[in-house]
Amino acid sequence: NMTVKQKRMLIRILGTFGIYIALTVTEHLGLLPFGEKSPVWPALYLIPYFLIGWDIIYRALRNIRNGQVFDENFLMALATVGAFAVQQYSEAVAVMLFYQVGELFQNYAVNRSRQSISDLMDICPEYANIEEDGQLKQVDPDDVSVGDIIVIKAGERIPLDGRVISGDSMIDTSALTGESVPRRVRAGDEMISGCVNGSGLLRVEVTKEFDDSTVARILELVENASSKKAPVENFITRFARYYTPVVVIAAVVLAILPPLFFGQTWSEGIRRACTFLVISCPCALVISVPMSFFSGIGAASKKGVLVKGSNYLEALANVHTVVFDKTGTLTKGEFKVTGIYPSGDADQETIEKRQDTDKADGWSASQLALLELAALAESSSDHPVSRSIREAWGHSFEHTRIADAEEIPGHGIRVKADGRTVLAGNDRLMKMENIAYKPCPGVGTVVYLAEEGNFLGSILISDVIKEGIPEAMRDLKKAGAAKTVMLTGDRKETGEAVAKEIGLDEVHAELLPGDKVDMVEKLLAECKGKEKLVFVGDGINDAPVLSRADVGIAMGSMGSDAAIEAADIVLMDDDPRKIAAVVRISRKTLRIVMQNIVFALGVKLIVLAMGAFGAANMWEAVFADVGVSVIAILNAMRALKG
């Protein structure tokens, strides 16, 4: 899809091309009554020249007035005016024409890569429905306050973050997360703005103002992405600043010295100087390098990963160490009963790790009896461990079965259940009550149970590892990360068991939030030269570490606001498998950037040398400039494919 500006440019190019061909043909065939040297020819050639080039000449003059002399507009204007001076009229028009073709192509390509990012912009909702006197009224999402109830009809975009009060629907999150599988929501569920409501009518209580909503934050991230330039881009900008004046001085020397000292004609000197100027135009570099990065960021956004600037994309290509926070990043942060060990069971070892079932089905009779007693004992507590035991049992109790519940801080609970004294708690509770217990073989949080002083067994509760994590670690290694590390506040054994299951290189456990920053500092010191450290986290306490790392990656959908603010890259669907994909995109983007730099400079240097010795004319010059630009842009667009 072309913009209006691009369509106008295309009409100018086609019009100029038509006039130019007509003039060249009539001149060669000698169809007009005046000869080749007649002053009518330059006047005729000025028509297509100004038709195609007026804006370049205008920009060159405007920049000279503003004190910015050396840019490509100035080079083009100078070279073509020089060509007119040495009676190379058709070449002057051709240079302008091809330069504008290159510019049009570049504009189109940049818009294409912008488009893939602005597809994300389509997530911006235009209105929210509010109910007034039984009627639905459309208002600006900005005007809705926290606590208001909005109504979202089937097929509408969700305008603000909120909690579903009534209704049941499937939600299409693909615009945000890149995932095509719709998500189910019903009353009580949280939902984020920018997704599309699939089937049902939803009533939603707004939990965040529009400015703080997911959509507003994403749009802000995307808009600011282009301001954070990669070091390579900054180098190219600086390079162009010094390169252009050097080239102009060289062209002046080429025009003056050979005619003065080597008997060359003045018109030949000026011709060579003009050719030299056209060749030297640094468009290919100035355009293709930022565009490659832009395309890379676009490719990542298609996968549901937001990169906040091309500097982070470049840093990611040199990743050496990837550090993960455990809870919420590698694990779901949901505690589940994963093992039940009745004391009399001979086959304790075989009944561990049954994560495939949430409810009480699938356990043996003796395991169920122990689970029921534990759920009974924990029925009055609101601790996450107690909740997970009750969820695993999945049935309710008569309250009359429980009496005299007494919490023993740091140890557990003592309770009368069905008239008998039951103890449920950690190993410290067992030691305190002098009960001979058998240590639980599993790793995680353990609840030991005793009744009337007799040890009955233990229940293991662990945090569930997210799907696809071991695979994500293997992918990261394949993509080039040298070391994977996990930081956790958990006990050493728990941390090490998780690390072993996932396949990590290092684990640092029992850390307080402050220790995490120190640990990252230590790991940063181990990275040599260009090697970079990436930190992946989701929690509020991860914000300082995210900003300290070379590249901070945050979980977007479940992550905290603070983490998303502090991060450099946001995974919109919390899937750590996407990290390896983005590392691959960043490496590919950087490869393309390097190819473009080497190719553009290589061709330029060869043709510049030819031009200086008079072996290249304006046509080779046009190829060295426009041709190289077009090839470099086509190469840059490969980054869009990810």
mmCIF file of C-alpha atoms in Angstrom, residues 256-484:
data_model
loop_
_atom_site.group_PDB
_atom_site.id
_atom_site.type_symbol
_atom_site.label_atom_id
_atom_site.label_comp_id
_atom_site.label_asym_id
_atom_site.label_seq_id
_atom_site.Cartn_x
_atom_site.Cartn_y
_atom_site.Cartn_z
ATOM 1 C CA ILE A 256 41.184 21.758 -10.422
ATOM 2 C CA LEU A 257 44.507 19.897 -10.126
ATOM 3 C CA PRO A 258 44.579 17.725 -13.320
ATOM 4 C CA PRO A 259 43.663 20.658 -15.651
ATOM 5 C CA LEU A 260 46.251 22.896 -13.922
ATOM 6 C CA PHE A 261 49.163 20.432 -13.818
ATOM 7 C CA PHE A 262 48.446 17.510 -16.148
ATOM 8 C CA GLY A 263 47.054 19.259 -19.207
ATOM 9 C CA GLN A 264 43.542 17.860 -18.810
ATOM 10 C CA THR A 265 40.657 19.935 -20.210
ATOM 11 C CA TRP A 266 38.541 21.826 -17.685
ATOM 12 C CA SER A 267 35.333 20.190 -18.886
ATOM 13 C CA GLU A 268 36.903 16.714 -18.357
ATOM 14 C CA GLY A 269 38.021 17.775 -14.841
ATOM 15 C CA ILE A 270 34.514 18.965 -13.954
ATOM 16 C CA ARG A 271 32.954 15.848 -15.495
ATOM 17 C CA ARG A 272 35.155 13.579 -13.363
ATOM 18 C CA ALA A 273 34.466 15.661 -10.252
ATOM 19 C CA CYS A 274 30.689 15.447 -10.829
ATOM 20 C CA THR A 275 30.881 11.687 -11.424
ATOM 21 C CA PHE A 276 32.921 11.377 -8.227
ATOM 22 C CA LEU A 277 30.249 13.306 -6.276
ATOM 23 C CA VAL A 278 27.402 11.126 -7.512
ATOM 24 C CA ILE A 279 29.295 7.916 -6.689
ATOM 25 C CA SER A 280 30.238 9.078 -3.217
ATOM 26 C CA CYS A 281 26.686 9.730 -1.999
ATOM 27 C CA PRO A 282 26.379 7.591 1.170
ATOM 28 C CA CYS A 283 22.653 6.814 0.788
ATOM 29 C CA ALA A 284 23.024 3.020 0.789
ATOM 30 C CA LEU A 285 24.577 3.073 4.252
ATOM 31 C CA VAL A 286 22.511 5.857 5.750
ATOM 32 C CA ILE A 287 19.305 4.105 4.662
ATOM 33 C CA SER A 288 19.936 0.395 4.892
ATOM 34 C CA VAL A 289 21.502 0.188 8.354
ATOM 35 C CA PRO A 290 18.633 1.779 10.335
ATOM 36 C CA MET A 291 16.223 -0.072 8.088
ATOM 37 C CA SER A 292 17.744 -3.461 8.873
ATOM 38 C CA PHE A 293 17.261 -2.794 12.582
ATOM 39 C CA PHE A 294 13.749 -1.524 12.003
ATOM 40 C CA SER A 295 12.919 -4.696 10.091
ATOM 41 C CA GLY A 296 14.408 -6.829 12.869
ATOM 42 C CA ILE A 297 12.261 -5.065 15.483
ATOM 43 C CA GLY A 298 9.258 -5.587 13.170
ATOM 44 C CA ALA A 299 10.017 -9.321 12.873
ATOM 45 C CA ALA A 300 10.185 -9.617 16.682
ATOM 46 C CA SER A 301 6.885 -7.732 17.105
ATOM 47 C CA LYS A 302 5.194 -10.235 14.773
ATOM 48 C CA LYS A 303 6.238 -12.933 17.246
ATOM 49 C CA GLY A 304 4.724 -10.999 20.167
ATOM 50 C CA VAL A 305 8.039 -9.633 21.441
ATOM 51 C CA LEU A 306 8.505 -5.894 21.911
ATOM 52 C CA VAL A 307 12.059 -4.594 21.532
ATOM 53 C CA LYS A 308 12.379 -1.061 22.905
ATOM 54 C CA GLY A 309 15.277 0.024 20.677
ATOM 55 C CA SER A 310 17.756 -1.200 18.086
ATOM 56 C CA ASN A 311 20.605 -0.878 20.633
ATOM 57 C CA TYR A 312 19.053 -3.793 22.559
ATOM 58 C CA LEU A 313 18.687 -5.813 19.367
ATOM 59 C CA GLU A 314 22.394 -5.309 18.683
ATOM 60 C CA ALA A 315 23.347 -6.186 22.290
ATOM 61 C CA LEU A 316 21.256 -9.352 22.134
ATOM 62 C CA ALA A 317 23.286 -10.601 19.174
ATOM 63 C CA ASN A 318 26.325 -10.806 21.515
ATOM 64 C CA VAL A 319 24.544 -12.627 24.361
ATOM 65 C CA HIS A 320 26.845 -14.728 26.547
ATOM 66 C CA THR A 321 25.040 -15.262 29.868
ATOM 67 C CA VAL A 322 21.266 -15.522 30.326
ATOM 68 C CA VAL A 323 20.097 -15.130 33.928
ATOM 69 C CA PHE A 324 16.580 -16.199 34.938
ATOM 70 C CA ASP A 325 14.557 -15.386 37.984
ATOM 71 C CA LYS A 326 12.814 -18.618 39.059
ATOM 72 C CA THR A 327 9.276 -17.912 40.255
ATOM 73 C CA GLY A 328 6.931 -16.677 37.552
ATOM 74 C CA THR A 329 9.623 -16.907 34.855
ATOM 75 C CA LEU A 330 10.680 -20.555 34.803
ATOM 76 C CA THR A 331 7.900 -21.757 37.106
ATOM 77 C CA LYS A 332 4.254 -20.766 37.144
ATOM 78 C CA GLY A 333 4.249 -19.531 40.731
ATOM 79 C CA GLU A 334 1.402 -22.002 41.372
ATOM 80 C CA PHE A 335 1.911 -24.483 44.207
ATOM 81 C CA LYS A 336 0.571 -27.981 43.621
ATOM 82 C CA VAL A 337 0.688 -31.242 45.552
ATOM 83 C CA THR A 338 3.263 -33.278 43.626
ATOM 84 C CA GLY A 339 3.878 -36.181 46.013
ATOM 85 C CA ILE A 340 2.071 -37.970 48.870
ATOM 86 C CA TYR A 341 4.108 -40.331 51.072
ATOM 87 C CA PRO A 342 2.100 -42.311 53.666
ATOM 88 C CA SER A 343 4.517 -43.733 56.283
ATOM 89 C CA GLY A 344 3.415 -47.334 55.847
ATOM 90 C CA ASP A 345 3.707 -47.387 52.037
ATOM 91 C CA ALA A 346 6.488 -49.550 50.693
ATOM 92 C CA ASP A 347 6.334 -48.005 47.222
ATOM 93 C CA GLN A 348 6.924 -44.374 48.289
ATOM 94 C CA GLU A 349 9.491 -43.826 45.552
ATOM 95 C CA THR A 350 7.075 -44.690 42.733
ATOM 96 C CA ILE A 351 4.257 -42.347 43.706
ATOM 97 C CA GLU A 352 6.032 -39.019 43.405
ATOM 98 C CA LYS A 353 5.649 -36.223 40.808
ATOM 99 C CA ARG A 354 2.135 -36.650 39.578
ATOM 100 C CA GLN A 355 1.601 -33.210 38.071
ATOM 101 C CA ASP A 356 -0.872 -34.348 35.444
ATOM 102 C CA THR A 357 -3.870 -34.256 37.773
ATOM 103 C CA ASP A 358 -5.107 -31.322 39.834
ATOM 104 C CA LYS A 359 -7.759 -33.122 41.848
ATOM 105 C CA ALA A 360 -7.788 -36.147 44.095
ATOM 106 C CA ASP A 361 -8.144 -38.729 41.332
ATOM 107 C CA GLY A 362 -5.280 -41.083 40.582
ATOM 108 C CA TRP A 363 -3.817 -41.329 44.107
ATOM 109 C CA SER A 364 -3.932 -44.664 45.989
ATOM 110 C CA ALA A 365 -6.345 -45.198 48.913
ATOM 111 C CA SER A 366 -3.636 -44.692 51.561
ATOM 112 C CA GLN A 367 -2.473 -41.492 49.797
ATOM 113 C CA LEU A 368 -6.042 -40.185 49.668
ATOM 114 C CA ALA A 369 -6.557 -40.872 53.367
ATOM 115 C CA LEU A 370 -3.428 -38.848 54.174
ATOM 116 C CA LEU A 371 -4.451 -36.042 51.793
ATOM 117 C CA GLU A 372 -7.935 -35.849 53.371
ATOM 118 C CA LEU A 373 -6.469 -35.549 56.854
ATOM 119 C CA ALA A 374 -4.028 -32.843 55.684
ATOM 120 C CA ALA A 375 -6.838 -30.898 53.966
ATOM 121 C CA LEU A 376 -8.914 -31.190 57.153
ATOM 122 C CA ALA A 377 -6.034 -29.905 59.298
ATOM 123 C CA GLU A 378 -5.281 -27.040 56.900
ATOM 124 C CA SER A 379 -8.935 -26.083 56.326
ATOM 125 C CA SER A 380 -8.806 -22.979 58.515
ATOM 126 C CA SER A 381 -5.477 -21.570 57.211
ATOM 127 C CA ASP A 382 -5.119 -19.179 54.274
ATOM 128 C CA HIS A 383 -1.454 -19.964 53.605
ATOM 129 C CA PRO A 384 -0.664 -20.777 49.886
ATOM 130 C CA VAL A 385 0.551 -24.245 50.973
ATOM 131 C CA SER A 386 -2.733 -24.887 52.834
ATOM 132 C CA ARG A 387 -4.710 -23.695 49.821
ATOM 133 C CA SER A 388 -2.853 -26.058 47.471
ATOM 134 C CA ILE A 389 -3.560 -29.032 49.777
ATOM 135 C CA ARG A 390 -7.273 -28.139 49.903
ATOM 136 C CA GLU A 391 -7.345 -27.739 46.098
ATOM 137 C CA ALA A 392 -5.718 -31.140 45.654
ATOM 138 C CA TRP A 393 -8.370 -32.744 47.893
ATOM 139 C CA GLY A 394 -11.098 -30.854 46.058
ATOM 140 C CA HIS A 395 -14.020 -31.563 48.444
ATOM 141 C CA SER A 396 -15.566 -29.488 51.218
ATOM 142 C CA PHE A 397 -15.862 -30.514 54.889
ATOM 143 C CA GLU A 398 -18.390 -30.252 57.668
ATOM 144 C CA HIS A 399 -16.991 -27.509 59.902
ATOM 145 C CA THR A 400 -17.977 -29.541 62.977
ATOM 146 C CA ARG A 401 -15.137 -31.989 62.263
ATOM 147 C CA ILE A 402 -12.540 -29.363 63.257
ATOM 148 C CA ALA A 403 -11.926 -27.837 66.672
ATOM 149 C CA ASP A 404 -9.230 -25.964 68.630
ATOM 150 C CA ALA A 405 -7.085 -24.975 65.611
ATOM 151 C CA GLU A 406 -3.865 -23.454 66.890
ATOM 152 C CA GLU A 407 -1.195 -22.013 64.583
ATOM 153 C CA ILE A 408 2.408 -22.488 65.767
ATOM 154 C CA PRO A 409 4.387 -19.705 63.979
ATOM 155 C CA GLY A 410 7.265 -20.990 61.833
ATOM 156 C CA HIS A 411 6.309 -24.614 62.541
ATOM 157 C CA GLY A 412 2.774 -25.445 61.400
ATOM 158 C CA ILE A 413 -0.623 -26.145 62.919
ATOM 159 C CA ARG A 414 -2.114 -28.199 65.789
ATOM 160 C CA VAL A 415 -5.789 -29.064 65.446
ATOM 161 C CA LYS A 416 -8.455 -31.417 66.765
ATOM 162 C CA ALA A 417 -9.809 -33.299 63.739
ATOM 163 C CA ASP A 418 -12.614 -35.797 64.281
ATOM 164 C CA GLY A 419 -11.777 -35.572 67.994
ATOM 165 C CA ARG A 420 -8.114 -36.581 67.606
ATOM 166 C CA THR A 421 -5.061 -34.303 67.885
ATOM 167 C CA VAL A 422 -3.441 -33.795 64.493
ATOM 168 C CA LEU A 423 -0.167 -32.008 63.782
ATOM 169 C CA ALA A 424 0.634 -30.646 60.287
ATOM 170 C CA GLY A 425 3.812 -28.705 59.631
ATOM 171 C CA ASN A 426 7.535 -28.755 58.845
ATOM 172 C CA ASP A 427 10.290 -30.965 60.261
ATOM 173 C CA ARG A 428 10.827 -28.439 63.095
ATOM 174 C CA LEU A 429 7.311 -29.194 64.348
ATOM 175 C CA MET A 430 8.033 -32.930 64.356
ATOM 176 C CA LYS A 431 11.279 -32.383 66.295
ATOM 177 C CA MET A 432 9.559 -30.037 68.766
ATOM 178 C CA GLU A 433 6.907 -32.666 69.504
ATOM 179 C CA ASN A 434 9.543 -35.463 69.598
ATOM 180 C CA ILE A 435 7.859 -37.444 66.834
ATOM 181 C CA ALA A 436 10.022 -39.935 64.955
ATOM 182 C CA TYR A 437 9.463 -38.958 61.304
ATOM 183 C CA LYS A 438 10.806 -40.191 57.991
ATOM 184 C CA PRO A 439 12.280 -37.319 55.896
ATOM 185 C CA CYS A 440 10.405 -36.697 52.657
ATOM 186 C CA PRO A 441 12.382 -37.908 49.602
ATOM 187 C CA GLY A 442 11.076 -35.141 47.305
ATOM 188 C CA VAL A 443 12.315 -31.563 46.881
ATOM 189 C CA GLY A 444 9.955 -28.677 47.600
ATOM 190 C CA THR A 445 7.812 -27.553 50.501
ATOM 191 C CA VAL A 446 7.035 -30.521 52.769
ATOM 192 C CA VAL A 447 4.113 -30.877 55.205
ATOM 193 C CA TYR A 448 4.621 -33.679 57.770
ATOM 194 C CA LEU A 449 1.522 -35.163 59.432
ATOM 195 C CA ALA A 450 1.140 -36.864 62.811
ATOM 196 C CA GLU A 451 -1.971 -38.031 64.692
ATOM 197 C CA GLU A 452 -1.998 -38.586 68.453
ATOM 198 C CA GLY A 453 1.821 -38.586 68.444
ATOM 199 C CA ASN A 454 2.195 -41.120 65.598
ATOM 200 C CA PHE A 455 3.897 -40.120 62.311
ATOM 201 C CA LEU A 456 1.510 -40.694 59.378
ATOM 202 C CA GLY A 457 3.528 -39.492 56.411
ATOM 203 C CA SER A 458 4.376 -36.399 54.377
ATOM 204 C CA ILE A 459 2.965 -34.360 51.515
ATOM 205 C CA LEU A 460 5.208 -32.624 48.973
ATOM 206 C CA ILE A 461 4.168 -29.329 47.415
ATOM 207 C CA SER A 462 6.192 -27.807 44.581
ATOM 208 C CA ASP A 463 6.001 -24.927 42.155
ATOM 209 C CA VAL A 464 5.092 -26.203 38.686
ATOM 210 C CA ILE A 465 7.637 -25.654 35.905
ATOM 211 C CA LYS A 466 6.197 -23.875 32.854
ATOM 212 C CA GLU A 467 5.652 -25.859 29.659
ATOM 213 C CA GLY A 468 8.506 -25.895 27.189
ATOM 214 C CA ILE A 469 11.169 -24.556 29.543
ATOM 215 C CA PRO A 470 13.775 -27.336 29.023
ATOM 216 C CA GLU A 471 13.266 -26.912 25.262
ATOM 217 C CA ALA A 472 13.681 -23.104 25.641
ATOM 218 C CA MET A 473 17.042 -23.668 27.376
ATOM 219 C CA ARG A 474 18.247 -25.999 24.605
ATOM 220 C CA ASP A 475 17.158 -23.441 21.968
ATOM 221 C CA LEU A 476 19.044 -20.672 23.770
ATOM 222 C CA LYS A 477 22.230 -22.738 23.744
ATOM 223 C CA LYS A 478 21.730 -23.451 20.031
ATOM 224 C CA ALA A 479 21.165 -19.737 19.369
ATOM 225 C CA GLY A 480 24.565 -18.998 20.907
ATOM 226 C CA ALA A 481 24.164 -18.311 24.649
ATOM 227 C CA ALA A 482 27.208 -19.703 26.482
ATOM 228 C CA LYS A 483 25.758 -19.907 29.991
ATOM 229 C CA THR A 484 22.295 -20.143 31.595
#
